[in-house]
mmCIF file of C-alpha atoms in Angstrom:
data_model
loop_
_atom_site.group_PDB
_atom_site.id
_atom_site.type_symbol
_atom_site.label_atom_id
_atom_site.label_comp_id
_atom_site.label_asym_id
_atom_site.label_seq_id
_atom_site.Cartn_x
_atom_site.Cartn_y
_atom_site.Cartn_z
ATOM 1 C CA ALA A 1 -13.126 9.113 -6.121
ATOM 2 C CA ASP A 2 -10.303 11.442 -5.002
ATOM 3 C CA VAL A 3 -9.011 8.767 -2.638
ATOM 4 C CA PHE A 4 -9.105 6.005 -5.245
ATOM 5 C CA GLU A 5 -7.182 8.190 -7.718
ATOM 6 C CA GLU A 6 -4.296 8.375 -5.253
ATOM 7 C CA LEU A 7 -4.320 4.752 -4.096
ATOM 8 C CA ASP A 8 -1.752 2.194 -5.160
ATOM 9 C CA PRO A 9 -3.398 0.297 -8.095
ATOM 10 C CA GLU A 10 -3.142 -3.027 -6.269
ATOM 11 C CA LYS A 11 -4.852 -1.649 -3.159
ATOM 12 C CA ALA A 12 -7.567 -0.008 -5.237
ATOM 13 C CA SER A 13 -8.148 -3.254 -7.119
ATOM 14 C CA LYS A 14 -8.556 -5.193 -3.861
ATOM 15 C CA LEU A 15 -11.083 -2.669 -2.576
ATOM 16 C CA PHE A 16 -13.035 -2.813 -5.833
ATOM 17 C CA ASP A 17 -13.109 -6.622 -5.568
ATOM 18 C CA ASP A 18 -15.160 -6.298 -2.377
ATOM 19 C CA MET A 19 -17.614 -3.768 -3.824
ATOM 20 C CA PRO A 20 -20.690 -4.449 -5.962
ATOM 21 C CA ASP A 21 -20.607 -3.368 -9.606
ATOM 22 C CA THR A 22 -22.922 -0.419 -8.997
ATOM 23 C CA GLU A 23 -20.656 1.044 -6.316
ATOM 24 C CA VAL A 24 -17.539 0.516 -8.437
ATOM 25 C CA ALA A 25 -19.229 2.304 -11.347
ATOM 26 C CA GLY A 26 -20.297 5.104 -9.005
ATOM 27 C CA VAL A 27 -16.689 5.726 -7.992
ATOM 28 C CA LEU A 28 -15.284 5.373 -11.510
ATOM 29 C CA GLY A 29 -17.893 7.773 -12.851
ATOM 30 C CA ARG A 30 -16.463 10.519 -10.630
ATOM 31 C CA MET A 31 -12.788 9.815 -11.323
ATOM 32 C CA ARG A 32 -10.636 11.381 -14.003
ATOM 33 C CA ALA A 33 -11.137 9.417 -17.205
ATOM 34 C CA ASP A 34 -7.493 8.327 -17.448
ATOM 35 C CA ASP A 35 -7.481 7.016 -13.863
ATOM 36 C CA ALA A 36 -10.859 5.356 -14.395
ATOM 37 C CA ALA A 37 -9.532 3.609 -17.526
ATOM 38 C CA ASP A 38 -6.570 2.247 -15.557
ATOM 39 C CA ALA A 39 -8.908 1.042 -12.818
ATOM 40 C CA VAL A 40 -11.232 -0.733 -15.267
ATOM 41 C CA SER A 41 -8.229 -2.458 -16.858
ATOM 42 C CA ASP A 42 -7.246 -3.767 -13.405
ATOM 43 C CA LEU A 43 -10.686 -5.298 -12.826
ATOM 44 C CA ARG A 44 -11.288 -8.984 -13.467
ATOM 45 C CA GLN A 45 -12.130 -9.410 -17.122
ATOM 46 C CA SER A 46 -15.522 -10.882 -16.245
ATOM 47 C CA ARG A 47 -16.482 -7.588 -14.504
ATOM 48 C CA ARG A 48 -15.189 -5.029 -16.975
ATOM 49 C CA ARG A 49 -18.134 -5.031 -19.368
ATOM 50 C CA ARG A 50 -20.693 -4.982 -16.552
ATOM 51 C CA VAL A 51 -19.000 -2.017 -14.865
ATOM 52 C CA LEU A 52 -18.535 -0.154 -18.155
ATOM 53 C CA ASP A 53 -22.228 -0.544 -18.952
ATOM 54 C CA LEU A 54 -23.087 1.089 -15.612
ATOM 55 C CA LEU A 55 -20.944 4.184 -16.210
ATOM 56 C CA PRO A 56 -22.523 7.445 -17.399
ATOM 57 C CA ALA A 57 -22.445 7.528 -21.200
ATOM 58 C CA ALA A 58 -19.946 10.399 -21.459
ATOM 59 C CA GLN A 59 -17.527 8.824 -18.993
ATOM 60 C CA ARG A 60 -17.902 5.403 -20.637
ATOM 61 C CA THR A 61 -16.962 6.856 -24.037
ATOM 62 C CA LYS A 62 -13.832 8.477 -22.605
ATOM 63 C CA VAL A 63 -12.780 5.338 -20.731
ATOM 64 C CA VAL A 64 -13.307 3.041 -23.711
ATOM 65 C CA THR A 65 -11.329 5.440 -25.919
ATOM 66 C CA LEU A 66 -8.388 5.467 -23.509
ATOM 67 C CA MET A 67 -8.459 1.699 -23.077
ATOM 68 C CA GLY A 68 -7.921 1.367 -26.821
ATOM 69 C CA PHE A 69 -4.347 2.676 -26.477
ATOM 70 C CA ASN A 70 -1.216 1.077 -25.086
ATOM 71 C CA PRO A 71 -1.083 2.214 -21.424
ATOM 72 C CA ASP A 72 2.558 3.300 -21.845
ATOM 73 C CA SER A 73 1.850 5.386 -24.950
ATOM 74 C CA ALA A 74 0.757 9.005 -25.203
ATOM 75 C CA GLY A 75 -2.783 7.835 -25.938
ATOM 76 C CA GLY A 76 -2.842 5.674 -22.825
ATOM 77 C CA LEU A 77 -1.330 8.358 -20.598
ATOM 78 C CA MET A 78 -3.265 11.374 -21.840
ATOM 79 C CA ASN A 79 -6.103 13.189 -20.167
ATOM 80 C CA ILE A 80 -8.978 13.684 -22.610
ATOM 81 C CA ASP A 81 -10.427 16.682 -20.749
ATOM 82 C CA ILE A 82 -8.483 19.823 -21.679
ATOM 83 C CA ALA A 83 -9.002 23.580 -21.882
ATOM 84 C CA THR A 84 -9.469 25.013 -25.380
ATOM 85 C CA CYS A 85 -10.424 28.343 -26.887
ATOM 86 C CA PRO A 86 -10.941 29.617 -30.465
ATOM 87 C CA LEU A 87 -8.377 31.707 -32.343
ATOM 88 C CA GLU A 88 -10.369 34.920 -31.967
ATOM 89 C CA SER A 89 -10.285 34.786 -28.142
ATOM 90 C CA THR A 90 -8.725 37.422 -25.919
ATOM 91 C CA ALA A 91 -6.546 36.733 -22.893
ATOM 92 C CA ALA A 92 -9.487 37.488 -20.592
ATOM 93 C CA GLN A 93 -11.756 35.064 -22.456
ATOM 94 C CA ALA A 94 -9.132 32.317 -22.350
ATOM 95 C CA LEU A 95 -8.680 32.810 -18.612
ATOM 96 C CA SER A 96 -12.436 32.656 -18.071
ATOM 97 C CA VAL A 97 -12.476 29.207 -19.708
ATOM 98 C CA ILE A 98 -9.772 28.042 -17.296
ATOM 99 C CA ALA A 99 -11.568 29.588 -14.319
ATOM 100 C CA GLU A 100 -14.773 27.725 -15.138
ATOM 101 C CA ALA A 101 -13.064 24.358 -15.748
ATOM 102 C CA ARG A 102 -13.447 23.250 -12.144
ATOM 103 C CA THR A 103 -13.792 19.554 -12.950
ATOM 104 C CA LEU A 104 -10.576 19.355 -14.978
ATOM 105 C CA GLN A 105 -7.281 18.109 -13.628
ATOM 106 C CA PRO A 106 -5.343 21.218 -12.468
ATOM 107 C CA GLU A 107 -2.163 20.050 -14.201
ATOM 108 C CA ALA A 108 -4.050 19.925 -17.508
ATOM 109 C CA LEU A 109 -4.929 23.628 -17.140
ATOM 110 C CA LEU A 110 -1.350 24.889 -17.223
ATOM 111 C CA LYS A 111 -1.664 25.547 -20.953
ATOM 112 C CA MET A 112 -4.557 26.818 -23.024
ATOM 113 C CA HIS A 113 -4.944 25.032 -26.354
ATOM 114 C CA VAL A 114 -5.964 27.418 -29.128
ATOM 115 C CA LEU A 115 -7.980 25.809 -31.927
ATOM 116 C CA GLY A 116 -8.601 26.964 -35.465
ATOM 117 C CA ALA A 117 -12.001 26.966 -37.148
ATOM 118 C CA ASP A 118 -11.454 23.373 -38.286
ATOM 119 C CA GLY A 119 -10.612 22.243 -34.765
ATOM 120 C CA GLN A 120 -6.911 21.841 -35.474
ATOM 121 C CA LEU A 121 -4.291 22.875 -32.933
ATOM 122 C CA ALA A 122 -3.236 26.420 -33.828
ATOM 123 C CA GLY A 123 -1.058 27.010 -30.777
ATOM 124 C CA VAL A 124 -0.743 26.896 -27.003
ATOM 125 C CA VAL A 125 -0.343 29.646 -24.447
ATOM 126 C CA SER A 126 0.597 29.278 -20.794
ATOM 127 C CA VAL A 127 -1.589 30.467 -17.959
ATOM 128 C CA ILE A 128 1.265 32.679 -16.731
ATOM 129 C CA VAL A 129 1.454 34.484 -20.064
ATOM 130 C CA LEU A 130 -2.318 34.967 -20.040
ATOM 131 C CA LEU A 131 -2.257 36.358 -16.500
ATOM 132 C CA GLN A 132 0.544 38.786 -17.305
ATOM 133 C CA ALA A 133 -0.978 39.971 -20.598
ATOM 134 C CA ASP A 134 -3.413 42.804 -21.150
ATOM 135 C CA PRO A 135 -6.937 41.333 -20.771
ATOM 136 C CA GLY A 136 -7.859 42.499 -24.251
ATOM 137 C CA ALA A 137 -4.774 41.036 -25.938
ATOM 138 C CA ASP A 138 -5.442 38.497 -28.681
ATOM 139 C CA VAL A 139 -4.303 34.965 -27.844
ATOM 140 C CA THR A 140 -2.819 34.751 -31.337
ATOM 141 C CA ALA A 141 -0.235 37.342 -30.294
ATOM 142 C CA LEU A 142 0.593 35.431 -27.102
ATOM 143 C CA MET A 143 0.597 31.787 -28.152
ATOM 144 C CA ASP A 144 3.358 29.477 -29.319
ATOM 145 C CA THR A 145 2.309 28.780 -32.904
ATOM 146 C CA ASP A 146 4.408 25.619 -33.246
ATOM 147 C CA PRO A 147 4.120 23.808 -29.911
ATOM 148 C CA VAL A 148 5.708 20.439 -29.262
ATOM 149 C CA ARG A 149 3.089 17.752 -29.773
ATOM 150 C CA VAL A 150 3.046 13.981 -30.125
ATOM 151 C CA GLY A 151 0.877 11.356 -31.746
ATOM 152 C CA PRO A 152 -1.075 8.869 -29.625
ATOM 153 C CA ASP A 153 1.462 6.100 -30.328
ATOM 154 C CA ALA A 154 4.457 8.024 -28.929
ATOM 155 C CA ASP A 155 6.051 5.981 -26.164
ATOM 156 C CA LEU A 156 6.735 7.004 -22.595
ATOM 157 C CA THR A 157 10.487 7.472 -23.076
ATOM 158 C CA ASP A 158 10.030 9.824 -26.032
ATOM 159 C CA ILE A 159 7.497 11.909 -24.109
ATOM 160 C CA ALA A 160 9.747 12.131 -21.035
ATOM 161 C CA LEU A 161 12.713 13.210 -23.177
ATOM 162 C CA LEU A 162 10.651 15.878 -24.932
ATOM 163 C CA MET A 163 9.444 17.229 -21.599
ATOM 164 C CA SER A 164 13.012 17.335 -20.316
ATOM 165 C CA ASP A 165 14.568 18.812 -23.475
ATOM 166 C CA PHE A 166 11.947 21.542 -23.877
ATOM 167 C CA ASN A 167 11.113 22.130 -20.173
ATOM 168 C CA LEU A 168 7.467 21.144 -20.665
ATOM 169 C CA ALA A 169 4.861 20.408 -18.021
ATOM 170 C CA THR A 170 2.301 19.239 -20.591
ATOM 171 C CA VAL A 171 2.378 17.854 -24.126
ATOM 172 C CA PRO A 172 -0.690 17.861 -26.394
ATOM 173 C CA VAL A 173 -1.562 14.615 -28.170
ATOM 174 C CA VAL A 174 -2.867 15.050 -31.712
ATOM 175 C CA ASP A 175 -4.176 12.805 -34.469
ATOM 176 C CA GLU A 176 -2.920 12.754 -38.066
ATOM 177 C CA GLY A 177 -5.054 15.799 -38.853
ATOM 178 C CA ASP A 178 -3.531 17.756 -35.927
ATOM 179 C CA HIS A 179 -6.781 17.624 -33.948
ATOM 180 C CA VAL A 180 -6.177 17.540 -30.203
ATOM 181 C CA LEU A 181 -7.031 14.188 -28.601
ATOM 182 C CA GLY A 182 -5.835 15.046 -25.109
ATOM 183 C CA VAL A 183 -2.826 16.151 -23.110
ATOM 184 C CA VAL A 184 -0.085 14.280 -21.253
ATOM 185 C CA THR A 185 0.876 15.962 -17.988
ATOM 186 C CA TYR A 186 4.148 15.761 -16.081
ATOM 187 C CA ASP A 187 2.604 14.012 -13.065
ATOM 188 C CA ASP A 188 1.312 11.127 -15.186
ATOM 189 C CA VAL A 189 4.730 10.731 -16.813
ATOM 190 C CA LEU A 190 6.470 10.705 -13.426
ATOM 191 C CA GLU A 191 4.022 8.141 -12.065
ATOM 192 C CA ALA A 192 4.562 5.893 -15.077
ATOM 193 C CA LEU A 193 8.358 6.192 -14.866
ATOM 194 C CA ILE A 194 8.707 5.407 -11.150
ATOM 195 C CA PRO A 195 9.564 1.708 -10.672
ATOM 196 C CA GLU A 196 6.889 -0.392 -8.988
ATOM 197 C CA ASP A 197 9.120 -1.266 -6.014
ATOM 198 C CA TRP A 198 9.730 2.436 -5.354
ATOM 199 C CA ARG A 199 5.987 3.008 -5.092
ATOM 200 C CA ARG A 200 5.710 0.389 -2.361
ATOM 201 C CA ARG A 201 8.162 2.089 -0.046
ATOM 202 C CA GLU A 202 6.962 3.930 3.034
ATOM 203 C CA PRO A 203 6.436 7.651 2.361
ATOM 204 C CA ALA A 204 9.306 9.835 3.532
ATOM 205 C CA PRO A 205 8.506 11.741 6.740
ATOM 206 C CA ARG A 206 7.573 15.358 6.254
ATOM 207 C CA PRO A 207 10.180 17.790 7.563
ATOM 208 C CA ILE A 208 9.248 19.246 10.936
ATOM 209 C CA ARG A 209 9.303 23.017 10.953
ATOM 210 C CA ASP A 210 10.562 24.611 14.126
ATOM 211 C CA ILE A 211 8.131 27.444 14.720
ATOM 212 C CA GLY A 212 9.460 29.815 17.330
ATOM 213 C CA THR A 213 7.271 31.789 19.675
ATOM 214 C CA THR A 214 7.066 35.519 19.354
ATOM 215 C CA GLY A 215 6.682 37.927 22.184
ATOM 216 C CA ASN A 216 3.875 40.423 22.496
#
């Protein structure tokens, strides 16, 4: 699953073409939901329903939800799995949620989303602020109470400009009631913005570090 998430979509699609539906579903079931949704969309239409039916129920729900949005919109780019905590949490409790979220995309854990009793977005607080705060500090005293957020129909250009203007690594996506639907991360925006022909170029060679020898 990790390999398929990093593959060029065309290469991944060709590999999936040579695999039975059960194996494709097995891989997609272990991928991030947003990457799995992109992969399902790249399958032949005749296979999509069969593969979706073979996915675990929770993953299938996430993938179908994401496929309902324009792929170049906030809804299509967002990651549904995010870290949240209630208003009454302390810094230590918020950090414990992040520490236990081992299956979540690391980029999606850069901000903790603080939710009110009704599930609405009350604020966000960065991991750095949480780490530097007193463990017993209330997140309400640490969070940004009016974070930048977008609706699921926001387009890629608007999201990129917001990230640039406000120096953001993530942007929460909310519905009309301000309930968090997911989060768009900087890496997904960069991937979507890079032209297709740039992606096909050979990777640049890694710089060679000259490591000198030290005497005893």
